[in-house]
Tab-separated table of C-alpha atoms and ligand atoms in Angstrom:
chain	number	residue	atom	x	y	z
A	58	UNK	CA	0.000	0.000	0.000
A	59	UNK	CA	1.251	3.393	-0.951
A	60	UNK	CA	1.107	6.208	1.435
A	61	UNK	CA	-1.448	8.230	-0.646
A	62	UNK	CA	-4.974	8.128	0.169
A	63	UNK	CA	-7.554	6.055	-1.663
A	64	UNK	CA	-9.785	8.952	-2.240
A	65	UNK	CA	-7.113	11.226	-3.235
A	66	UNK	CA	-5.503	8.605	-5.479
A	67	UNK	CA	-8.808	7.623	-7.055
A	68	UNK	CA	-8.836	11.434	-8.279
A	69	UNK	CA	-5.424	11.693	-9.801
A	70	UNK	CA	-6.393	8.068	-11.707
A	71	UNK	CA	-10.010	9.894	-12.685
A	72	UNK	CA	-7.565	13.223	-13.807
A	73	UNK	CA	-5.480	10.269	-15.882
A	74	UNK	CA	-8.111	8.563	-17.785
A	75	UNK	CA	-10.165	11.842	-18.872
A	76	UNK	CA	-7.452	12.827	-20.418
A	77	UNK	CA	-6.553	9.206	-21.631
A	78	UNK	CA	-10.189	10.226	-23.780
A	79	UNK	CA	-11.955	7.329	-21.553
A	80	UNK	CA	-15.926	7.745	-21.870
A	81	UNK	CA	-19.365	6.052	-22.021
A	82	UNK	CA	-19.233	3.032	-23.642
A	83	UNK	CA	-15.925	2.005	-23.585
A	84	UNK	CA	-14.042	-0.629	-21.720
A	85	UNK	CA	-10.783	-0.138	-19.664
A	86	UNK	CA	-9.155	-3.475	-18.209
A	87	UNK	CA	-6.783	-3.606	-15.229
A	88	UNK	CA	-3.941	-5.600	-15.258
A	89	UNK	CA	-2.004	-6.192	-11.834
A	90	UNK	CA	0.611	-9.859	-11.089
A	91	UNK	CA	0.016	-11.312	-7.291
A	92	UNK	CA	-0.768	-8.639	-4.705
A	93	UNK	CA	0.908	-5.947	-6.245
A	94	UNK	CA	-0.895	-2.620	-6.596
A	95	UNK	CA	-4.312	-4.326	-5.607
A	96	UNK	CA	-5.264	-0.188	-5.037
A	97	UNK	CA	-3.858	1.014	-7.900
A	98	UNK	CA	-6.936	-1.112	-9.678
A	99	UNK	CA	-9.073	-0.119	-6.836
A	100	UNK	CA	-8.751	3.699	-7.877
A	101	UNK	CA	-8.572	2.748	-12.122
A	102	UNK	CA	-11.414	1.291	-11.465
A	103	UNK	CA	-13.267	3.199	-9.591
A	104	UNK	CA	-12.186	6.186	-11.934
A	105	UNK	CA	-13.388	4.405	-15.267
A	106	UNK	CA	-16.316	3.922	-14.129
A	107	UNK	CA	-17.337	7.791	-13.129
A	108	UNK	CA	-16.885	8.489	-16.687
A	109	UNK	CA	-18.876	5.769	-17.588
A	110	UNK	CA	-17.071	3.102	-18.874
A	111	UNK	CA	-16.984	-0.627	-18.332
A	112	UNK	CA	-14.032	-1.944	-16.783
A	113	UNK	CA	-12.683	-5.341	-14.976
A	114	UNK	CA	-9.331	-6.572	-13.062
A	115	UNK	CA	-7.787	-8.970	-14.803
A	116	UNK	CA	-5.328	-10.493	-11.986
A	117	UNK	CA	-2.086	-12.888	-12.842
A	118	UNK	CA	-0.580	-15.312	-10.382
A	119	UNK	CA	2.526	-14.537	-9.212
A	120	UNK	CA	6.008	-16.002	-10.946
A	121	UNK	CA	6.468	-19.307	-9.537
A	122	UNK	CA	10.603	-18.796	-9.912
A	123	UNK	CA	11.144	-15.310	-8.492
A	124	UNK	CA	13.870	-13.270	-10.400
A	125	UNK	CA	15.312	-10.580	-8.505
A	126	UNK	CA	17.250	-9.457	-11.999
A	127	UNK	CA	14.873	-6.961	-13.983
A	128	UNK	CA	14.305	-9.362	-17.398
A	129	UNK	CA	12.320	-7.272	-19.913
A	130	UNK	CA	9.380	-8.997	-21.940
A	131	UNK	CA	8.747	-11.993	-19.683
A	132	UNK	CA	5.336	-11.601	-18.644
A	133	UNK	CA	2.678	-13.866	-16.735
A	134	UNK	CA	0.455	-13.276	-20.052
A	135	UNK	CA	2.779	-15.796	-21.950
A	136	UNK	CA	0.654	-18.968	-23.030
A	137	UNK	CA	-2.277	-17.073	-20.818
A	138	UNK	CA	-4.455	-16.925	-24.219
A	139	UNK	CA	-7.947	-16.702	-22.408
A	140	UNK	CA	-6.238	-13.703	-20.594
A	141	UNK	CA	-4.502	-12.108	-23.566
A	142	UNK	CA	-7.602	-12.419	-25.597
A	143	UNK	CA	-9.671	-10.593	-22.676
A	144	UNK	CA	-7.228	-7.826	-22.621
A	145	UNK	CA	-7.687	-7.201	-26.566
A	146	UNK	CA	-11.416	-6.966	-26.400
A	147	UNK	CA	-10.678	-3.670	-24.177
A	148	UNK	CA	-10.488	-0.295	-25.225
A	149	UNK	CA	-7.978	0.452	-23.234
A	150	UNK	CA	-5.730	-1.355	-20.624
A	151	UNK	CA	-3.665	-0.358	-17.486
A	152	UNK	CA	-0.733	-2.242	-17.432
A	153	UNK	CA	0.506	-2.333	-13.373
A	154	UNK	CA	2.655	-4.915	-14.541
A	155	UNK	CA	5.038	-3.407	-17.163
A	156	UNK	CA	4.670	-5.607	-19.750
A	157	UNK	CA	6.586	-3.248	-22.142
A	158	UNK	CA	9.284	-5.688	-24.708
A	159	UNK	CA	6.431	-8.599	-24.503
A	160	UNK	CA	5.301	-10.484	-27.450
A	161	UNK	CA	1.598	-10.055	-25.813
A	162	UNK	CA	2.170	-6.020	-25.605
A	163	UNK	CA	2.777	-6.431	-28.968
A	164	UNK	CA	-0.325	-8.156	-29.950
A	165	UNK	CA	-2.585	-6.279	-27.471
A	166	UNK	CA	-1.620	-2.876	-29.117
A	167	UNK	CA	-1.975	-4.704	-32.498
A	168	UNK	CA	-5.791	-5.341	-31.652
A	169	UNK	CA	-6.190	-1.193	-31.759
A	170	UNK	CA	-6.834	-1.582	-27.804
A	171	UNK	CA	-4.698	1.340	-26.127
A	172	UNK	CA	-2.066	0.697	-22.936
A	173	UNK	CA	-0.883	2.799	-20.442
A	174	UNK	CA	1.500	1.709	-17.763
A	175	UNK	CA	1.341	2.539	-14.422
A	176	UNK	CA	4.140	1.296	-12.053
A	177	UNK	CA	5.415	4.342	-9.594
A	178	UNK	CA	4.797	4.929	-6.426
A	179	UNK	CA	1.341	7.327	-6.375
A	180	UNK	CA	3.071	10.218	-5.125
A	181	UNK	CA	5.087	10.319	-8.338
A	182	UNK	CA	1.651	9.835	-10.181
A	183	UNK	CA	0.350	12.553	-8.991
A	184	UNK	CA	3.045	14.916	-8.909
A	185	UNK	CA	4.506	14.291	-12.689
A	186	UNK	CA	0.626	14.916	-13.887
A	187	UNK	CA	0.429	14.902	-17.285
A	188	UNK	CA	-0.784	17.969	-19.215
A	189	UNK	CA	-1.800	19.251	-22.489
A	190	UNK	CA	0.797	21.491	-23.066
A	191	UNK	CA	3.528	18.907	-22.354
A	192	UNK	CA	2.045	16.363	-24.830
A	193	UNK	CA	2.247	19.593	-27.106
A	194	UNK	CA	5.922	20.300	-26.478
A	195	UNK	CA	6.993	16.068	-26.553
A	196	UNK	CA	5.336	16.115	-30.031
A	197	UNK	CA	7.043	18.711	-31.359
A	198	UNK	CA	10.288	17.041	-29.883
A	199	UNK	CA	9.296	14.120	-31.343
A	200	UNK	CA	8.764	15.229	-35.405
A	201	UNK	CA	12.099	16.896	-35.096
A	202	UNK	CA	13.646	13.656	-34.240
A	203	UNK	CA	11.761	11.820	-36.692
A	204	UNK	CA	12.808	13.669	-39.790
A	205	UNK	CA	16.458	13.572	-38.441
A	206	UNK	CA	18.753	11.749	-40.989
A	207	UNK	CA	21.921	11.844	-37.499
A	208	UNK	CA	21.859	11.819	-33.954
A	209	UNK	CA	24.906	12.951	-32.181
A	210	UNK	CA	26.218	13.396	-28.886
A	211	UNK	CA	28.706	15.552	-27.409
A	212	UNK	CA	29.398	16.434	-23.707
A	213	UNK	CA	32.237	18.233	-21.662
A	214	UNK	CA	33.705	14.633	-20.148
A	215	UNK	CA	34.742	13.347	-23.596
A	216	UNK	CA	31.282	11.846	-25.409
A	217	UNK	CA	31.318	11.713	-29.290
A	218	UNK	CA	29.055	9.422	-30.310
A	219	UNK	CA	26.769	9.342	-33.139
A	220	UNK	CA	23.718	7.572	-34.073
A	221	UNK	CA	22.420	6.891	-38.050
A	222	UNK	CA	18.592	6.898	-38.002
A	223	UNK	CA	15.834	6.631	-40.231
A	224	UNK	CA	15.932	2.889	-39.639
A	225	UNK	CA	13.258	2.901	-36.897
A	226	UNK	CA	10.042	4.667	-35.902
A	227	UNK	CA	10.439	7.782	-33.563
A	228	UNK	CA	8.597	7.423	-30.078
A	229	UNK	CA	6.824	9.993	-27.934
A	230	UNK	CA	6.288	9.775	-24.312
A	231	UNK	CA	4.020	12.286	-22.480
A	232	UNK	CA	2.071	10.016	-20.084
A	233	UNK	CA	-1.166	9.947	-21.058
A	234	UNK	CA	-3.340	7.758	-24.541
A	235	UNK	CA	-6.254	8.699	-26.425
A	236	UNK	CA	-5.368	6.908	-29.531
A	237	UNK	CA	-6.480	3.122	-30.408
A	238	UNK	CA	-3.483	0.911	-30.269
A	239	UNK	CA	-1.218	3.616	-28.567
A	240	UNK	CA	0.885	2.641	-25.806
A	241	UNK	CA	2.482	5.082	-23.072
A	242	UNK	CA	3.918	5.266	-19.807
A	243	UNK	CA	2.685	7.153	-16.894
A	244	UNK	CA	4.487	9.641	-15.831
A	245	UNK	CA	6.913	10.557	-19.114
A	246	UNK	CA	8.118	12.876	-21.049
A	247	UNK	CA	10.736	12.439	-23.703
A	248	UNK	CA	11.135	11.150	-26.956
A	249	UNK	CA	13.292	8.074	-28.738
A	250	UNK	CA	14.058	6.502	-31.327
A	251	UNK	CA	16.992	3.744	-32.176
A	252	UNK	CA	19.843	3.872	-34.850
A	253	UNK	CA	20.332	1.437	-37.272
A	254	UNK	CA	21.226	-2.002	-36.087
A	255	UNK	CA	25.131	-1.115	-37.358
A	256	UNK	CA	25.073	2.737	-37.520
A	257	UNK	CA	26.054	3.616	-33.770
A	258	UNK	CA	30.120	4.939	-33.370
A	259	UNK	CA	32.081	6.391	-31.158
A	260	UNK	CA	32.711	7.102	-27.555
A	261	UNK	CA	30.059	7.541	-24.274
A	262	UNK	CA	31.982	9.172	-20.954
A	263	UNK	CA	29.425	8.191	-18.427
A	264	UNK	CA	29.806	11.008	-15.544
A	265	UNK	CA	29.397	11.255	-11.980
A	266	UNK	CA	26.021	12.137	-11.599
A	267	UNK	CA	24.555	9.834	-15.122
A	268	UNK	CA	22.253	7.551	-13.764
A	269	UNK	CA	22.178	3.737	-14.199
A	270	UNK	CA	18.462	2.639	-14.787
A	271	UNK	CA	17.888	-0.077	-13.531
A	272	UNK	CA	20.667	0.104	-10.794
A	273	UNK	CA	18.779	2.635	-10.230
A	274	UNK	CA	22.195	4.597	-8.599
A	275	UNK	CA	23.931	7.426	-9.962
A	276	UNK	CA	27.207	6.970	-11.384
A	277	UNK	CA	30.496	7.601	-8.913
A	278	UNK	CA	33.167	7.042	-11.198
A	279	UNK	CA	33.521	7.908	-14.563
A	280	UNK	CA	32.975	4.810	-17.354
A	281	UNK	CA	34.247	4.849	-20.977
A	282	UNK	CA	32.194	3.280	-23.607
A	283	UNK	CA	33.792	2.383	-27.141
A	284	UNK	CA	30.850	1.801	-29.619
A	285	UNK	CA	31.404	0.646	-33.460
A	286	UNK	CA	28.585	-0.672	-35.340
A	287	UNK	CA	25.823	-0.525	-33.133
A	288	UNK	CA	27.743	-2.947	-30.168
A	289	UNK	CA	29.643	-1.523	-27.270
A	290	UNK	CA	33.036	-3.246	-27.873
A	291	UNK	CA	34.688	-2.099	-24.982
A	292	UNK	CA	33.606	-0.732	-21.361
A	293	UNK	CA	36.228	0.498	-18.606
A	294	UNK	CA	36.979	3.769	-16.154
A	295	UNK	CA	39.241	6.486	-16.977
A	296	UNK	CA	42.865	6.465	-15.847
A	297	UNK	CA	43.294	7.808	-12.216
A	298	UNK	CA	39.259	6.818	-11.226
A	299	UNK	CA	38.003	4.052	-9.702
A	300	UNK	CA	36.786	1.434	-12.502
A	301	UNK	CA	33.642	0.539	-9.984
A	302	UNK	CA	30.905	1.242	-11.974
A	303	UNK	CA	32.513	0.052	-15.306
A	304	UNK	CA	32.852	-3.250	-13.591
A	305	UNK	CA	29.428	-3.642	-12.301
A	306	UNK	CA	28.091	-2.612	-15.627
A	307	UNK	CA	29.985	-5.828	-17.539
A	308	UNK	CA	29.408	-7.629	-14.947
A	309	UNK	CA	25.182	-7.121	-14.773
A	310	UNK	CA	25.789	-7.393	-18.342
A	311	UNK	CA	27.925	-10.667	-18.515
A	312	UNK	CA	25.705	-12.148	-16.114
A	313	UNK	CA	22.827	-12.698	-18.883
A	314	UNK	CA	25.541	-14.347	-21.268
A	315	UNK	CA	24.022	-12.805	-23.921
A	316	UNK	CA	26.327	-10.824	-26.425
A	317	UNK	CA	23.274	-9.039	-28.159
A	318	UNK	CA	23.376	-7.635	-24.229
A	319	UNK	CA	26.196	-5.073	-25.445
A	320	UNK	CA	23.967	-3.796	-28.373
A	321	UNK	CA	22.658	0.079	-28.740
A	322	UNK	CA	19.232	0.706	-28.242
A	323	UNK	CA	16.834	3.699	-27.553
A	324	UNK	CA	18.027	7.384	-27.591
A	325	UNK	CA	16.697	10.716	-26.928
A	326	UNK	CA	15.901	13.458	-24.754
A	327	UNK	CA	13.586	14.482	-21.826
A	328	UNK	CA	11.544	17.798	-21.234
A	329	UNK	CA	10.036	17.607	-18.010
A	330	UNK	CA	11.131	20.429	-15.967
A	331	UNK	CA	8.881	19.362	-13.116
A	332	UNK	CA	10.909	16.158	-12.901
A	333	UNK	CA	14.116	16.369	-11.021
A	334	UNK	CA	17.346	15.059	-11.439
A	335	UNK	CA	17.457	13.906	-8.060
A	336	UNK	CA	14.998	11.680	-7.959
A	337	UNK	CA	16.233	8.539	-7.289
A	338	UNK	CA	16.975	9.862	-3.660
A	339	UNK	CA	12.770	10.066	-3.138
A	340	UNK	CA	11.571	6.785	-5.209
A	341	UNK	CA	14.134	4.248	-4.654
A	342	UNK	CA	11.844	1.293	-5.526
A	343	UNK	CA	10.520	2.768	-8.684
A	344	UNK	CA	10.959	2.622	-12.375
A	345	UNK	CA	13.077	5.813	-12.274
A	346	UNK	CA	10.650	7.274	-15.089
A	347	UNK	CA	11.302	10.814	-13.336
A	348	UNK	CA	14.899	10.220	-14.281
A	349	UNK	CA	14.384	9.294	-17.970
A	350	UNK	CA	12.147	12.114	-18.066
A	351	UNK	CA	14.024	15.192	-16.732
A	352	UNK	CA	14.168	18.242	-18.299
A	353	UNK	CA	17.593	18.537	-21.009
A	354	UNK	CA	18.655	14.761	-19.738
A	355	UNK	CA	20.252	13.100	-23.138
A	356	UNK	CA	19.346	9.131	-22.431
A	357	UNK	CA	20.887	6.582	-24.630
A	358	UNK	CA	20.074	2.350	-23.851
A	359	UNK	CA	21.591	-1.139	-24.417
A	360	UNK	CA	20.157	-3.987	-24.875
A	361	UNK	CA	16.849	-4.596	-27.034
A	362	UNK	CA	15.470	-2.743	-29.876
A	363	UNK	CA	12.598	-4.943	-30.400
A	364	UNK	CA	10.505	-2.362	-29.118
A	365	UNK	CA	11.491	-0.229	-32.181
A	366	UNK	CA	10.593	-3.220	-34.687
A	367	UNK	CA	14.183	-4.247	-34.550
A	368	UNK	CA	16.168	-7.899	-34.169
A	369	UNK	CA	17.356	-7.168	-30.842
A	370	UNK	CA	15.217	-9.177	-28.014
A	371	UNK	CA	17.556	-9.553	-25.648
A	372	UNK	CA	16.560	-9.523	-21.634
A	373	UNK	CA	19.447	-7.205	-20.720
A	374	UNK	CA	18.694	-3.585	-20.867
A	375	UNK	CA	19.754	-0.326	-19.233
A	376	UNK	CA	18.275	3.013	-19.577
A	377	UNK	CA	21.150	6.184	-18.731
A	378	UNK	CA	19.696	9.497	-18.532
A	379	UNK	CA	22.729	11.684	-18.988
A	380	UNK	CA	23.265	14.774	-17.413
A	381	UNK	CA	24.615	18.604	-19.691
A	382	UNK	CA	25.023	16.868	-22.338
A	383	UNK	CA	24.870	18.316	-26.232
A	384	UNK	CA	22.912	16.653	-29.013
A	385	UNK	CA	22.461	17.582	-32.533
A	386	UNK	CA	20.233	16.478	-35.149
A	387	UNK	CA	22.204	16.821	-38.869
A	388	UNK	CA	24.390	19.318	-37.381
A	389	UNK	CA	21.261	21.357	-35.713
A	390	UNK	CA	21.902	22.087	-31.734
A	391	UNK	CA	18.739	20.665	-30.049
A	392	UNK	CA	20.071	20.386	-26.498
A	393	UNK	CA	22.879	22.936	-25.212
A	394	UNK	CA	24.731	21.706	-22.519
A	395	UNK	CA	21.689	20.219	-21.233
A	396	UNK	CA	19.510	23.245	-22.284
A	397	UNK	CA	16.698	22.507	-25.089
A	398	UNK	CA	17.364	25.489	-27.811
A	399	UNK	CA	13.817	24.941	-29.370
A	400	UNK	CA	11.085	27.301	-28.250
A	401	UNK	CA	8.627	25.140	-28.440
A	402	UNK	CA	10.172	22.197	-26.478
A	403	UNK	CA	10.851	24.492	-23.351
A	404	UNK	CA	7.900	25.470	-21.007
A	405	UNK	CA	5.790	28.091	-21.881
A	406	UNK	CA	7.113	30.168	-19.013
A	407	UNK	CA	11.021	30.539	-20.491
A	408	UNK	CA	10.242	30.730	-23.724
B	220	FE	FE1	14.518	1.594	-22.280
């Protein structure tokens, strides 16, 4: 049980779904594993219904073999047909699972029914509330990115990295879904997309202060990436600094024995200025979408791209928000220093 009250909770999941488009007739489904966020159905539920929808709590067992490791798109839906067909007849589903990098995600979104995760502690729910105008500003983020032929990355600790896209669809993130077959995540906001399964080089300088998703720590000491091809080649600390956190990432990494483990994934930016960098040091526990999401934070993955429509379906995956960090799209500056140079991407306020 969270610390938020039902009542008050049951408000900010009412705020969610109106603007999720939820209304008479339709029907939203409520997916939680075990006794995990039995409330957070509770207040969907309750919420779906005062707008007049149908709606139901579909409930999985909990895994038999517990796996402390977080292994993306393993889900308690696989061979579950009767419960992966009841989930498609929906309108719309909220996934309390995270079954984001499953096959049945997949299929679900496939069957025009919308999803929208909801994993973080309520507090974070309700603070990271999505809006209007930040859907407005993440969509404008994202047609930039998608009619970007490069991606690259520069910052002050030695990154030079750059991404060819065009390969993959571009991704928006802004918390909320009103369109059939659209997934999202609540809270977000930032945008992605992947480069082509060969067409990531160059160098990453992770820097005190990067965060490791889903470590879930920040980085102590720095970590030198060497990327050709789309596959991390080589990962170690700088001379004079500790090589800590360069071990523990090959090791995690190792650990799946999985070499499509060391392959480049997702990358983009975030444009939340409500969500702060330091937010690991309030939700421990959580997802850490406040991290991916903060405002300027450059955040590059490894591991699958499947996601994206790629080959890559590989278990393993990190998520590093980055902190003052440049990025350029052909050549354009898009985010100074950590700074977003686009108008319409900052909030309306510094404009
Ligand atoms: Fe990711």
């Amino acid at each position: 049980m969270s610390r938020m009250d039902q009542s008050l909770f049951n408000e900010i999941c009412l705020q969610q779904l109106r603007l999720s488009g939820v209304h008479e007739g339709e029907t939203v489904a409520v997916l939680t594993t075990g006794d995990e966020r039995a409330d957070y159905a509770s207040a969907f539920m309750w919420a779906a219904q005062k707008l007049g929808a149908s709606t139901f709590h579909l409930r999985l067992p909990s895994p038999v073999e517990v796996s402390a490791v977080w292994r993306v798109g393993e889900t308690g839906l696989a061979g579950n047909r009767v419960a992966v067909e009841a989930l498609k007849a929906a309108d719309m589903v909220v996934d309390c699972t995270f079954l984001l990098f499953s096959e049945e995600q997949f299929e679900i979104q496939g069957a025009g029914t919308r999803i929208l995760t909801a994993v973080e502690p309520p507090e974070l729910l309700a603070r990271l509330m999505p809006t209007r105008e930040l859907r407005e500003r993440v969509e404008v983020a994202a047609d930039r990115l998608a009619k970007a032929a490069t991606m690259r990355i520069t910052s002050p600790h030695g990154t030079d990295v750059t991404y060819r896209l065009g390969v993959y669809p571009t991704v928006s993130e802004y918390g909320y879904t009103d369109q059939p077959g659209r997934w999202d995540h609540w809270p977000a906001a930032f945008v992605f997309t992947g480069g082509a399964d060969d067409g990531v080089d160059g160098t990453i300088v992770l820097a005190p202060g990067d965060v490791l998703l889903p470590f879930n720590t920040y980085v102590q000491h720095p970590v030198k990436l060497t990327i050709e091809a789309g596959f991390i080649r080589d990962i170690r600390g700088l001379p004079g600094h500790s090589s800590l956190d360069a071990d523990l990432l090959t090791s995690y990494i190792e650990s799946f024995d999985d070499p499509r483990g060391y392959g480049m994934s997702h990358v983009g930016w975030g444009l939340d200025e409500r969500a702060h960098w330091h937010g690991l040091t309030q939700f421990v526990g959580g997802m850490g979408m406040e991290l991916r999401s903060f405002y300027g934070n450059v955040m590059f993955s490894i591991g699958p791209n499947n996601e994206l429509g790629g080959p890559n379906d590989t278990a393993c995956h990190f998520d590093i928000p980055m902190r003052g960090c440049s990025l350029y799209l052909d050549d354009e500056l898009i985010v100074d220093a950590g700074e977003l140079t686009v108008p319409e991407m900052r909030p309306a306020t510094q404009r």
